[in-house]
Amino acid sequence: MAGIRVTKVDWQRSRNGAAHHTQEYPCPELVVRRGQSFSLTLELSRAPDCEETFIFMVETGPRASEALHTKAVFQTSELELGEGWTAAKEAQMENTLTVSLASPPNAVIGRYLLSIRLSSHRKHSNRRLGEFVLLFNPWCAEDDVFLASEEERQEYVLNDSGIIFRGVEKHIRAQGWNYGQFEEDILNICLSILDRSPGHQNNPATDVSCRHDPIYVTRVISAMVNSNNDRGVVQGQWQGKYDGGTSPLHWRGSVAILQKWLKGRYKPVKYGQCWVFAGVMCTVLRCLGIATRVVSNFNSAHDTDQNLSVDKYVDSFGRTLEDLTEDSMWNFHVWNESWFARQDLGPSYNGWQVLDATPQEESEGVFQCGPASVTAIREGDVHLAHDGPFVFAEVNADYITWLWHEDESRERVYSNTKKIGRCISTKAVGSDSRVDITDLYKYPEGSRKERQVYSKAVKRLFSVKASGRRTWIRRAGGRCLWHDDLLEPTTKPSITGKFKLLEPPMLGHDLRLALCLANLTSRVQQVRVNLSGATILYTRKPVAEILHESHAVRLGRQEEKRIPITISYSKYKEDLTEDKKILLAAMCLVTKGEKLLVEKDITLEDFITIKVLGPAMVGVAVTVEVTVVNPLLERVKDCALMVEGSGFLQEQLSIDVPTLEPQERASVQFDITPSKSGPRQLQVDLVSPHFPDIKGFVIIHVATAK
């Protein structure tokens, strides 16, 4: 009898895509998820005999082998049996055979080659059927990345847009971000990121064999999204100068960054800061099938020596002495959480895992961070893999201020030590709301349980022995250091101070506020108040001084007084960064040598609104109206609206804005034609050479065409 040949393959993309939640990927090849069956229909040159079976082979990566679990050979049966790859006959009609293939839930993810031969043709070579891509499967209960909630899977795996929270603790602002994991070439780029990693370049076969493990894959991605140790995706820049590249605040999503990395032959894209690294990493991990979200931590510690203390040195005006201050507290820091099981730690630590692609400190010689179990951070189990001490410090470190004297002595200044790790935020499931998840990271500040966990973490990190009035602290495996006062000073100052805004701090306007002082005693107090102010980056790094003045204040018994402060727009406009942030400080020198430092971080506000004029429907043009206000007291021209959104536009749209008179409100209309249904994010930024970008976004619910 003549041999059987496969004459045609139907990959059943529509059926498999719907079953595997992969129909949005625009790839030419089939995309499926592990641990779940998918169907193929084979057209044959003749009908097979009943005793004939087909033998399939799948291979991924170079030098694929069964020993490394990057190759599998399996044959058709009537049932899907076994723990490895399986093939079962679904239906047979004359010369057409439909088979169901299934991978194990711990299969290596990536691009596979599928081949076939007939069992009776042992001397014949395999016939290549084509390639398919296998992803992690949060819908499969046996997969380490399994997530039980369908609502959360829709949000953390399938949602191609999101919100990143920025600003300061007292004024949190939402920024839209286009993840775009289903856009053209993005899946191929995400697989290329794995292939460009140093581990793959050094030992590709072993590297590919480890890609069954979300712990391994996410750690590789956290290193590859930044470019510090490799030709990774994004190059960081925190100096406020972005020559030869794009300002981090000008990016509106990950797609343009990833496509530029590919088109530039894997040359790092300039430039990124923490939210850019987190946005790109969220895209990559959602694309690969791992539930991932973006998390913002306000007043985030960067503890360089891991002593659970951010030590800030200031002068008599409260200005940071950068030459002495190695640690820092950022206004906010953005990282990722991904959901998966920790087979290396045990089930207690399953769930959300911290991953951080921002290059801050090296881990095992590489700028990478995580995965660190959020549960481990909350419970103080900082000894567990990976990078627990650094993440614990980001949300728990004490904030200690030291006054540095000209004789090079230092003096502890009273300030709020418990200001780190506030308002830890992420986007709500199914809405644009902000959800505070601080309680996932730590117990209530000041509670008995929180102090117990802090002590537990200290014991894990340090070997401590008393040495007179000081404590000698040795970091495990690290250098020794003296640490005078981990706790609050025993006596609080006899006055209190607080900055209060007298009107909203608007971009382009004078800044009006007051320092409110209160005498807590029944005696008269003399206070020397040294005020300073500076434009800053979001890392709180000062850029330029905009305020420097002193006041002698007499406070009567139990008296409260206000010191009015005005900073004109002309004072700050030249040195305001795109972060639109100003830091004010008041060093209060009280009778009897008491010292109090009062600080306030301010983000200048702006205005933009976006309205959709009518119902949005796939394939039907709809008008969008954007209203903007010139924030300046001067005429501006050369402004433009930059518009972006997956499911609306193939590429970024630029729309000229007419010349704006001082503080003029103007509306601009344009049409968009939705190409995808469901909730879709449209981003619109007002861009001008005269002031920092004004960013806005709107969620548009797009109906399917009737």
XYZ file of C-alpha atoms in Angstrom:
706
model
C 0.000 0.000 0.000
C 1.279 3.508 -0.837
C 2.656 5.584 1.997
C 0.611 8.330 3.592
C 1.615 11.944 3.125
C 0.263 14.983 4.946
C -0.865 17.294 2.167
C -2.273 20.152 4.263
C -2.448 21.293 7.895
C -5.308 23.312 9.397
C -4.065 24.776 12.690
C -7.631 25.785 13.619
C -6.434 29.179 14.806
C -9.903 30.526 15.508
C -11.040 27.544 17.598
C -7.729 27.130 19.434
C -7.304 30.878 19.924
C -10.694 31.170 21.623
C -10.078 28.122 23.830
C -6.589 29.303 24.844
C -7.396 33.041 25.135
C -4.772 33.767 22.469
C -6.937 35.007 19.605
C -5.619 38.570 20.002
C -2.058 37.628 19.019
C -1.549 38.672 15.365
C 1.215 36.099 14.731
C 1.110 33.952 11.583
C 1.771 30.849 13.695
C -0.581 29.267 16.227
C -0.254 30.520 19.837
C -1.452 28.181 22.606
C -0.979 27.720 26.343
C 0.628 24.815 28.128
C -1.299 22.153 30.032
C -4.249 22.432 27.656
C -5.120 20.540 24.489
C -5.298 22.118 21.037
C -6.593 20.675 17.776
C -5.097 20.198 14.305
C -6.745 18.860 11.180
C -4.495 16.946 8.774
C -5.387 16.322 5.152
C -3.795 13.025 4.053
C -2.962 11.489 0.706
C -5.099 8.463 1.679
C -7.124 7.209 4.605
C -4.958 5.535 7.300
C -5.475 1.925 8.251
C -6.983 1.352 11.671
C -3.712 -0.112 13.002
C -1.620 2.802 11.771
C -0.734 5.531 14.238
C 0.981 8.873 13.832
C 4.097 9.766 15.767
C 4.554 13.444 16.605
C 7.712 15.245 17.663
C 7.968 18.711 19.246
C 11.279 20.553 19.650
C 12.220 23.934 21.042
C 15.559 25.703 21.201
C 18.965 24.591 19.910
C 20.126 20.989 20.407
C 16.693 19.964 21.668
C 16.714 16.787 23.734
C 14.326 14.665 25.732
C 16.776 14.759 28.648
C 16.410 18.567 28.834
C 12.639 18.377 28.257
C 13.030 20.500 25.119
C 12.022 17.612 22.871
C 9.208 15.085 23.061
C 8.155 12.172 20.845
C 4.632 10.801 21.285
C 2.016 8.981 19.250
C -1.721 9.143 18.740
C -4.029 7.148 20.942
C -7.751 7.067 21.551
C -7.335 8.954 24.864
C -5.072 11.690 26.216
C -2.925 9.697 28.630
C 0.373 10.281 30.399
C 2.132 13.166 32.115
C 4.094 14.387 29.114
C 2.993 15.462 25.662
C 0.003 13.522 24.323
C -1.894 13.151 21.057
C -5.429 11.807 20.715
C -7.621 11.230 17.685
C -10.662 13.516 17.718
C -12.303 12.667 14.406
C -11.572 10.952 11.106
C -13.442 11.404 7.829
C -11.957 9.645 4.796
C -8.626 11.385 4.139
C -9.011 13.931 6.949
C -7.829 13.373 10.528
C -8.349 15.744 13.447
C -6.024 15.227 16.392
C -5.830 16.839 19.835
C -2.332 17.592 21.136
C -1.618 18.536 24.745
C 1.516 19.681 26.527
C 2.248 19.080 30.207
C 1.501 22.039 32.541
C 5.227 22.404 33.255
C 6.368 22.370 29.625
C 9.099 24.740 28.463
C 7.539 27.851 26.944
C 8.648 29.264 23.611
C 8.551 28.570 19.874
C 8.225 24.902 18.920
C 8.685 22.943 15.698
C 6.070 20.208 15.173
C 6.904 17.185 13.009
C 5.047 13.956 12.166
C 5.632 10.493 10.725
C 3.544 7.330 10.381
C 4.391 4.497 12.767
C 4.847 2.080 9.862
C 7.376 4.387 8.161
C 10.322 3.927 10.472
C 12.826 4.518 7.679
C 11.188 7.740 6.579
C 12.189 11.101 8.010
C 9.761 13.288 9.911
C 7.600 15.657 7.928
C 7.647 19.202 9.330
C 4.156 20.511 9.922
C 5.190 23.983 11.070
C 5.851 26.082 14.134
C 3.676 27.136 17.064
C 4.269 29.168 20.230
C 3.577 27.768 23.704
C 2.897 30.152 26.599
C 2.336 29.947 30.348
C -1.278 29.161 31.267
C -2.952 31.007 34.172
C -6.188 29.129 33.306
C -4.614 25.711 34.042
C -4.842 24.623 37.688
C -1.684 22.498 37.383
C 0.426 25.345 35.985
C 2.605 27.214 38.512
C 1.172 30.492 37.184
C -2.458 29.449 37.758
C -4.698 32.301 38.909
C -8.141 31.245 40.102
C -10.126 34.437 39.462
C -11.366 34.983 35.896
C -11.743 38.722 36.573
C -8.100 38.907 37.641
C -6.975 36.885 34.609
C -8.806 39.330 32.353
C -7.082 42.247 34.092
C -3.578 40.921 34.698
C -3.083 38.791 31.559
C -5.399 40.048 28.821
C -5.817 43.776 29.506
C -3.523 45.566 27.043
C -3.626 48.941 28.820
C -3.346 50.085 32.387
C -2.627 52.854 34.847
C 0.632 53.719 36.579
C 0.431 55.871 39.708
C 2.979 58.647 40.122
C 3.329 61.902 42.065
C 3.761 62.286 45.808
C 2.067 60.626 48.771
C -0.361 63.509 49.314
C -1.105 64.015 45.624
C -1.155 60.726 43.702
C -1.765 61.030 39.966
C -2.797 58.389 37.446
C -0.917 58.009 34.161
C -2.217 55.817 31.347
C 0.088 53.186 29.845
C -0.356 51.167 26.666
C 1.017 47.681 27.366
C 0.076 46.517 23.862
C 1.075 42.875 24.354
C -1.061 41.872 21.368
C 0.391 44.404 18.932
C 2.393 43.456 15.832
C 5.768 41.765 16.543
C 5.478 42.090 20.337
C 5.331 38.342 21.038
C 8.345 37.723 18.806
C 10.195 40.550 20.558
C 9.398 39.095 23.989
C 10.812 35.725 22.927
C 13.856 37.534 21.506
C 14.456 39.160 24.894
C 14.888 35.685 26.378
C 17.186 34.678 23.534
C 19.360 37.805 23.944
C 20.019 37.145 27.646
C 23.610 36.355 28.722
C 22.464 32.963 30.029
C 21.180 32.025 26.582
C 24.243 33.370 24.810
C 26.533 31.338 27.075
C 24.576 28.069 27.171
C 21.472 28.199 24.972
C 20.314 24.611 25.419
C 20.383 24.778 29.221
C 18.791 28.219 29.253
C 15.857 27.064 27.127
C 15.364 24.008 29.332
C 14.861 26.321 32.347
C 12.029 28.208 30.668
C 9.424 25.938 32.226
C 9.963 27.813 35.500
C 8.343 31.241 36.043
C 10.919 31.984 38.761
C 13.716 31.625 36.212
C 11.931 33.406 33.377
C 10.860 36.428 35.419
C 14.332 36.882 36.914
C 15.872 36.829 33.425
C 13.336 39.382 32.198
C 14.003 41.672 35.189
C 17.653 41.783 34.106
C 16.972 42.116 30.371
C 14.476 44.997 30.516
C 17.337 47.243 31.672
C 20.563 47.502 29.701
C 23.154 47.649 32.488
C 24.737 44.195 32.144
C 23.693 43.302 28.614
C 22.137 44.705 25.467
C 18.835 44.909 27.270
C 15.803 46.898 26.207
C 15.888 50.240 28.052
C 18.750 52.471 29.153
C 18.106 54.380 32.376
C 18.795 58.082 32.878
C 18.108 60.048 36.073
C 20.085 63.234 35.494
C 17.291 65.232 33.874
C 19.123 65.455 30.534
C 17.966 63.248 27.682
C 20.143 64.239 24.724
C 20.251 61.611 22.001
C 17.097 59.897 23.188
C 13.527 60.265 24.444
C 12.608 61.677 27.846
C 11.117 58.927 30.035
C 7.990 61.072 30.476
C 7.395 61.180 26.712
C 6.747 57.432 26.455
C 3.059 56.513 26.533
C 3.455 52.757 26.392
C 5.727 49.796 25.780
C 5.040 49.100 22.096
C 7.151 51.908 20.621
C 10.020 51.019 22.975
C 10.037 47.302 22.147
C 9.680 47.911 18.415
C 12.521 50.434 18.499
C 14.731 47.900 20.309
C 14.032 45.350 17.575
C 14.494 47.768 14.673
C 17.700 49.075 16.234
C 19.126 45.533 16.230
C 18.826 45.199 20.004
C 20.529 48.480 20.841
C 19.196 49.780 24.196
C 16.456 52.379 23.834
C 17.125 55.759 25.451
C 15.739 56.575 28.046
C 13.754 55.059 30.890
C 12.983 55.575 34.557
C 11.224 53.268 36.994
C 7.701 53.448 35.545
C 9.060 52.816 32.039
C 10.958 49.712 33.173
C 7.849 48.487 35.015
C 5.554 49.202 32.073
C 7.790 47.312 29.644
C 8.211 44.386 32.021
C 4.446 44.170 32.513
C 4.016 43.964 28.732
C 6.589 41.184 28.385
C 5.270 39.026 31.223
C 1.600 39.404 30.277
C 2.569 38.555 26.707
C 4.281 35.347 27.892
C 1.213 34.416 29.944
C 2.176 35.388 33.502
C -0.363 37.470 35.433
C 1.436 40.746 36.161
C 0.572 44.167 37.536
C 2.367 47.471 38.090
C 2.812 48.645 41.680
C 3.800 52.116 42.942
C 5.416 52.640 46.352
C 5.345 56.225 47.654
C 8.304 57.456 49.724
C 10.344 54.508 48.524
C 13.687 53.811 50.168
C 16.849 53.092 48.232
C 18.962 51.578 50.998
C 22.421 51.119 49.492
C 24.037 49.396 52.501
C 21.018 47.318 53.602
C 21.038 48.542 57.193
C 17.256 49.204 57.079
C 17.928 52.909 57.460
C 17.916 55.751 54.934
C 20.448 58.203 56.317
C 20.045 61.717 54.941
C 22.626 64.433 55.668
C 21.531 68.068 55.527
C 22.962 71.507 56.190
C 21.517 74.184 58.476
C 18.909 75.059 55.815
C 17.708 71.470 55.435
C 19.378 71.083 52.031
C 20.550 67.572 51.171
C 24.341 67.137 51.159
C 24.683 64.821 48.180
C 28.384 64.071 48.724
C 27.562 62.496 52.092
C 24.122 60.996 51.380
C 24.395 57.588 49.707
C 20.894 56.397 50.593
C 17.822 58.090 49.170
C 14.062 58.225 49.466
C 12.303 58.581 46.124
C 8.926 60.371 45.920
C 7.722 57.145 44.374
C 9.147 53.990 42.879
C 7.396 51.618 40.497
C 7.942 47.875 40.220
C 5.961 44.795 39.164
C 4.210 41.931 40.869
C 3.660 38.608 39.114
C 1.500 35.755 40.372
C 2.959 32.246 40.578
C 3.830 29.404 42.915
C 7.175 29.290 44.732
C 8.222 25.667 44.397
C 11.597 26.688 45.857
C 10.137 28.178 49.055
C 6.927 26.276 49.697
C 3.207 27.022 49.334
C 3.153 29.654 52.095
C 4.966 31.979 49.719
C 2.854 31.397 46.603
C 1.032 34.353 45.090
C 2.299 37.819 44.279
C 6.040 38.130 43.737
C 7.949 41.433 43.521
C 10.029 41.950 40.375
C 11.938 45.130 39.650
C 13.682 45.847 36.341
C 14.923 49.305 37.403
C 18.722 49.036 37.776
C 19.343 50.141 41.371
C 21.600 47.540 43.019
C 23.285 44.397 41.720
C 21.977 40.968 42.709
C 24.341 38.050 42.107
C 26.492 40.426 40.040
C 23.627 41.529 37.782
C 21.189 44.450 37.898
C 18.092 42.374 38.556
C 15.621 42.131 41.408
C 13.231 39.368 42.401
C 11.143 37.429 42.441
C 10.667 38.251 46.129
C 7.537 36.852 47.748
C 5.237 39.637 48.985
C 4.216 37.334 51.835
C 7.876 36.901 52.798
C 8.322 40.683 52.844
C 5.268 41.152 55.075
C 6.438 38.428 57.478
C 10.055 39.636 57.614
C 11.462 36.472 56.002
C 14.089 38.492 54.181
C 16.572 35.620 53.978
C 14.494 33.896 51.302
C 15.223 34.171 47.580
C 15.362 36.588 45.872
C 16.459 40.071 47.038
C 14.214 40.205 50.099
C 16.420 42.641 52.072
C 16.343 45.294 49.353
C 12.579 45.085 48.844
C 11.913 44.978 52.608
C 13.945 48.173 53.040
C 12.046 49.902 50.209
C 8.845 49.723 52.255
C 10.123 49.520 55.851
C 13.389 51.431 56.294
C 13.605 54.156 58.932
C 14.192 57.673 57.592
C 16.957 59.275 59.663
C 18.061 62.897 59.229
C 21.480 64.126 60.314
C 22.611 67.758 60.575
C 26.192 67.966 59.322
C 28.340 70.614 61.001
C 31.340 72.420 59.560
C 33.629 70.563 61.976
C 32.412 67.328 60.299
C 30.451 66.214 63.324
C 26.850 65.108 62.911
C 23.752 65.592 65.000
C 20.459 63.744 64.865
C 17.551 65.974 63.811
C 13.971 65.216 64.765
C 11.908 64.275 61.710
C 9.268 61.736 60.774
C 11.149 58.422 60.629
C 8.048 56.416 59.617
C 7.383 58.078 56.290
C 8.747 55.280 54.077
C 6.499 52.796 52.280
C 3.244 54.741 52.036
C 0.168 54.306 49.833
C 1.478 51.265 47.951
C -0.848 51.347 44.950
C -2.012 49.421 41.915
C -4.871 49.644 39.437
C -8.133 48.034 40.529
C -9.424 44.966 38.716
C -11.939 46.054 36.090
C -11.837 49.785 36.817
C -9.555 52.847 36.798
C -9.596 53.161 40.586
C -6.489 53.080 42.742
C -6.264 50.199 45.210
C -4.072 50.596 48.292
C -2.219 47.314 48.888
C 0.108 48.512 51.657
C -1.324 45.879 54.017
C -0.028 43.141 51.691
C 3.521 44.371 52.350
C 3.443 45.223 56.036
C 1.341 45.255 59.158
C -0.119 48.584 60.361
C 2.659 51.084 61.065
C 3.537 51.140 64.758
C 1.510 48.044 65.636
C 2.993 45.349 67.834
C 3.032 42.894 64.910
C 4.818 45.383 62.672
C 7.543 45.901 65.281
C 7.909 42.132 65.741
C 8.348 41.652 62.010
C 10.877 44.496 61.860
C 12.896 42.926 64.689
C 12.712 39.557 62.964
C 14.043 41.063 59.748
C 16.882 42.795 61.604
C 17.902 39.506 63.223
C 17.823 37.798 59.840
C 20.014 40.482 58.311
C 22.438 41.276 61.079
C 24.409 39.744 63.880
C 24.013 42.255 66.688
C 25.960 42.649 69.905
C 25.900 45.447 72.414
C 28.991 47.612 72.595
C 28.609 50.345 75.197
C 26.045 52.953 74.230
C 26.325 52.103 70.540
C 25.378 49.015 68.602
C 27.852 47.256 66.347
C 25.977 45.892 63.364
C 27.459 43.400 60.959
C 25.527 42.760 57.762
C 25.500 39.086 56.857
C 28.347 38.591 54.390
C 29.028 42.330 54.264
C 30.921 45.196 55.837
C 30.561 46.387 59.416
C 29.094 49.768 60.338
C 28.141 51.821 63.359
C 24.505 52.726 63.768
C 23.742 55.125 66.612
C 19.998 55.476 66.842
C 17.622 53.149 65.022
C 14.699 54.427 67.062
C 13.056 57.829 67.490
C 14.862 60.344 69.718
C 13.517 59.942 73.234
C 12.322 63.540 73.438
C 10.240 65.251 70.775
C 10.858 68.944 70.093
C 8.769 71.449 71.985
C 7.367 72.896 68.748
C 5.639 71.429 65.699
C 5.827 72.605 62.120
C 3.919 71.978 58.923
C 3.823 73.468 55.440
C 0.328 74.363 54.227
C -0.626 75.290 50.660
C -2.735 78.455 50.513
C -3.938 77.725 46.976
C -3.564 74.833 44.533
C -0.020 74.663 43.139
C -0.643 75.269 39.429
C 1.992 74.960 36.732
C 2.860 78.450 35.431
C 1.611 80.272 38.559
C 3.273 81.619 41.683
C 3.452 79.149 44.542
C 1.777 80.407 47.734
C 2.001 78.580 51.038
C 2.796 79.041 54.715
C 4.928 77.352 57.333
C 2.709 76.831 60.385
C 4.580 76.656 63.695
C 3.059 75.793 67.065
C 4.568 76.124 70.536
C 3.635 73.070 72.584
C 4.898 74.519 75.879
C 3.789 77.144 78.390
C 7.009 79.106 77.970
C 8.075 81.603 75.322
C 10.241 80.094 72.576
C 12.704 81.741 70.195
C 13.012 79.931 66.887
C 15.415 80.500 63.994
C 13.726 79.206 60.820
C 15.987 78.526 57.825
C 13.918 77.971 54.683
C 15.104 76.393 51.450
C 13.415 75.179 48.306
C 14.577 73.429 45.155
C 13.232 71.985 41.960
C 13.824 68.232 42.097
C 13.626 65.017 40.147
C 11.168 62.373 41.386
C 14.149 60.713 43.095
C 14.304 63.888 45.243
C 17.639 64.767 43.730
C 17.845 68.600 43.786
C 18.240 70.436 40.483
C 18.316 74.131 41.373
C 17.687 76.206 44.481
C 14.639 78.505 44.257
C 14.246 79.573 47.910
C 16.773 80.565 50.586
C 15.731 82.767 53.498
C 15.801 82.976 57.300
C 13.267 84.184 59.867
C 13.515 84.866 63.593
C 10.226 83.830 65.182
C 9.019 84.447 68.731
C 6.377 81.963 69.847
C 4.361 82.828 72.942
C 2.957 80.195 75.264
C 0.895 77.652 73.256
C 1.003 80.131 70.348
C 0.670 79.257 66.673
C 2.176 81.411 63.938
C 2.340 81.336 60.163
C 5.275 82.349 58.023
C 3.954 83.220 54.546
C 6.036 81.996 51.607
C 5.738 82.993 47.953
C 7.821 81.506 45.142
C 7.223 83.315 41.868
C 6.899 81.424 38.590
C 9.923 83.314 37.267
C 11.973 81.786 40.093
C 11.270 78.164 39.181
C 10.291 78.112 35.481
C 13.821 77.752 34.089
C 14.783 74.884 36.381
C 11.520 72.970 36.682
C 12.015 69.416 35.434
C 9.473 67.341 33.548
C 8.595 65.768 36.901
C 7.085 69.173 37.895
C 8.256 68.700 41.489
C 9.494 71.112 44.163
C 10.897 70.224 47.608
C 10.626 72.707 50.475
C 12.529 72.383 53.751
C 12.491 74.321 57.019
C 15.224 73.746 59.586
C 13.834 75.051 62.872
C 16.499 75.806 65.501
C 14.762 76.121 68.857
C 15.894 77.492 72.231
C 18.038 74.979 74.189
C 19.441 73.451 71.026
C 16.364 71.565 69.811
C 16.197 71.014 66.066
C 13.203 70.151 63.889
C 13.218 69.515 60.144
C 9.964 70.039 58.232
C 9.736 68.994 54.566
C 7.077 69.134 51.853
C 7.103 67.653 48.355
C 4.907 69.491 45.854
C 3.794 68.404 42.390
C 2.508 71.220 40.206
C -0.946 70.616 38.749
C -2.160 71.025 35.146
C -5.359 70.544 33.143
C -6.564 68.396 30.247
C -9.936 66.742 29.560
C -10.889 64.182 26.905
C -14.469 63.516 25.762
C -15.850 61.075 23.214
C -18.706 62.685 21.278
C -20.976 59.731 20.624
C -20.981 55.930 20.907
C -17.808 54.059 19.919
C -18.188 51.057 17.614
C -15.705 48.847 15.766
C -15.128 50.106 12.232
C -17.080 53.347 12.716
C -15.374 56.733 13.063
C -16.087 58.623 16.292
C -15.104 62.188 17.244
C -12.895 62.911 20.262
C -12.765 66.389 21.821
C -9.753 67.405 23.876
C -9.833 70.564 26.003
C -6.555 72.074 27.181
C -5.507 75.189 29.052
C -2.344 77.184 28.478
C -0.905 77.131 32.019
C 1.345 80.118 31.414
C 0.784 83.861 31.697
C 2.315 84.230 28.250
C 1.377 83.384 24.668
C 2.573 79.963 23.471
C 2.745 78.364 20.040
C 4.134 75.139 18.556
C 1.948 72.977 20.805
C 0.664 69.577 19.674
C -1.520 66.735 20.892
C 0.178 63.331 20.858
C -2.431 60.567 20.651
C -1.885 56.824 21.200
C -4.035 53.796 21.958
C -4.132 50.084 21.110
C -7.284 49.233 19.200
C -7.619 52.814 17.928
C -4.416 53.741 16.086
C -1.734 51.752 14.283
C 0.845 54.375 15.195
C 1.094 57.550 17.227
C -0.946 60.496 15.935
C 0.259 64.121 16.139
C -2.286 66.968 15.936
C -1.260 70.642 15.836
C -2.807 72.956 18.423
C -3.441 76.613 17.468
C -1.460 79.322 19.245
C -2.721 79.702 22.810
C -3.106 83.063 24.504
C -2.162 83.402 28.205
C -4.265 80.942 30.235
C -6.517 80.359 27.226
C -8.796 77.333 27.226
C -9.093 75.690 23.806
C -10.730 72.576 22.357
C -9.431 70.391 19.536
C -11.467 67.695 17.772
C -10.294 64.700 15.757
C -11.719 61.365 14.600
C -10.592 57.842 15.454
C -11.881 54.523 14.113
C -11.816 51.673 16.689
C -10.541 48.324 15.417
C -11.132 46.285 18.594
C -14.089 46.008 20.945
C -14.197 46.207 24.730
C -12.762 48.814 27.109
C -9.904 50.614 25.333
C -7.525 53.262 26.634
C -6.836 56.394 24.582
C -3.930 58.575 25.697
C -3.652 62.240 24.761
C -0.738 64.459 25.823
C -0.343 68.196 25.271
C 3.281 68.650 24.224
C 4.991 72.044 24.159
C 8.562 73.348 24.135
C 7.476 75.921 26.756
C 6.317 73.657 29.607
C 6.416 69.968 30.638
C 4.021 67.567 28.932
C 0.443 67.610 30.213
C -0.785 64.010 30.201
C -4.321 62.635 30.013
C -6.170 59.431 29.166
C -9.706 58.115 28.881
C -11.216 54.619 28.816
C -13.590 54.196 25.877
C -15.996 51.272 25.778
C -16.115 50.083 22.166
C -19.097 48.031 20.992
C -18.926 45.291 18.371
C -20.239 46.384 14.986
C -23.885 45.450 14.449
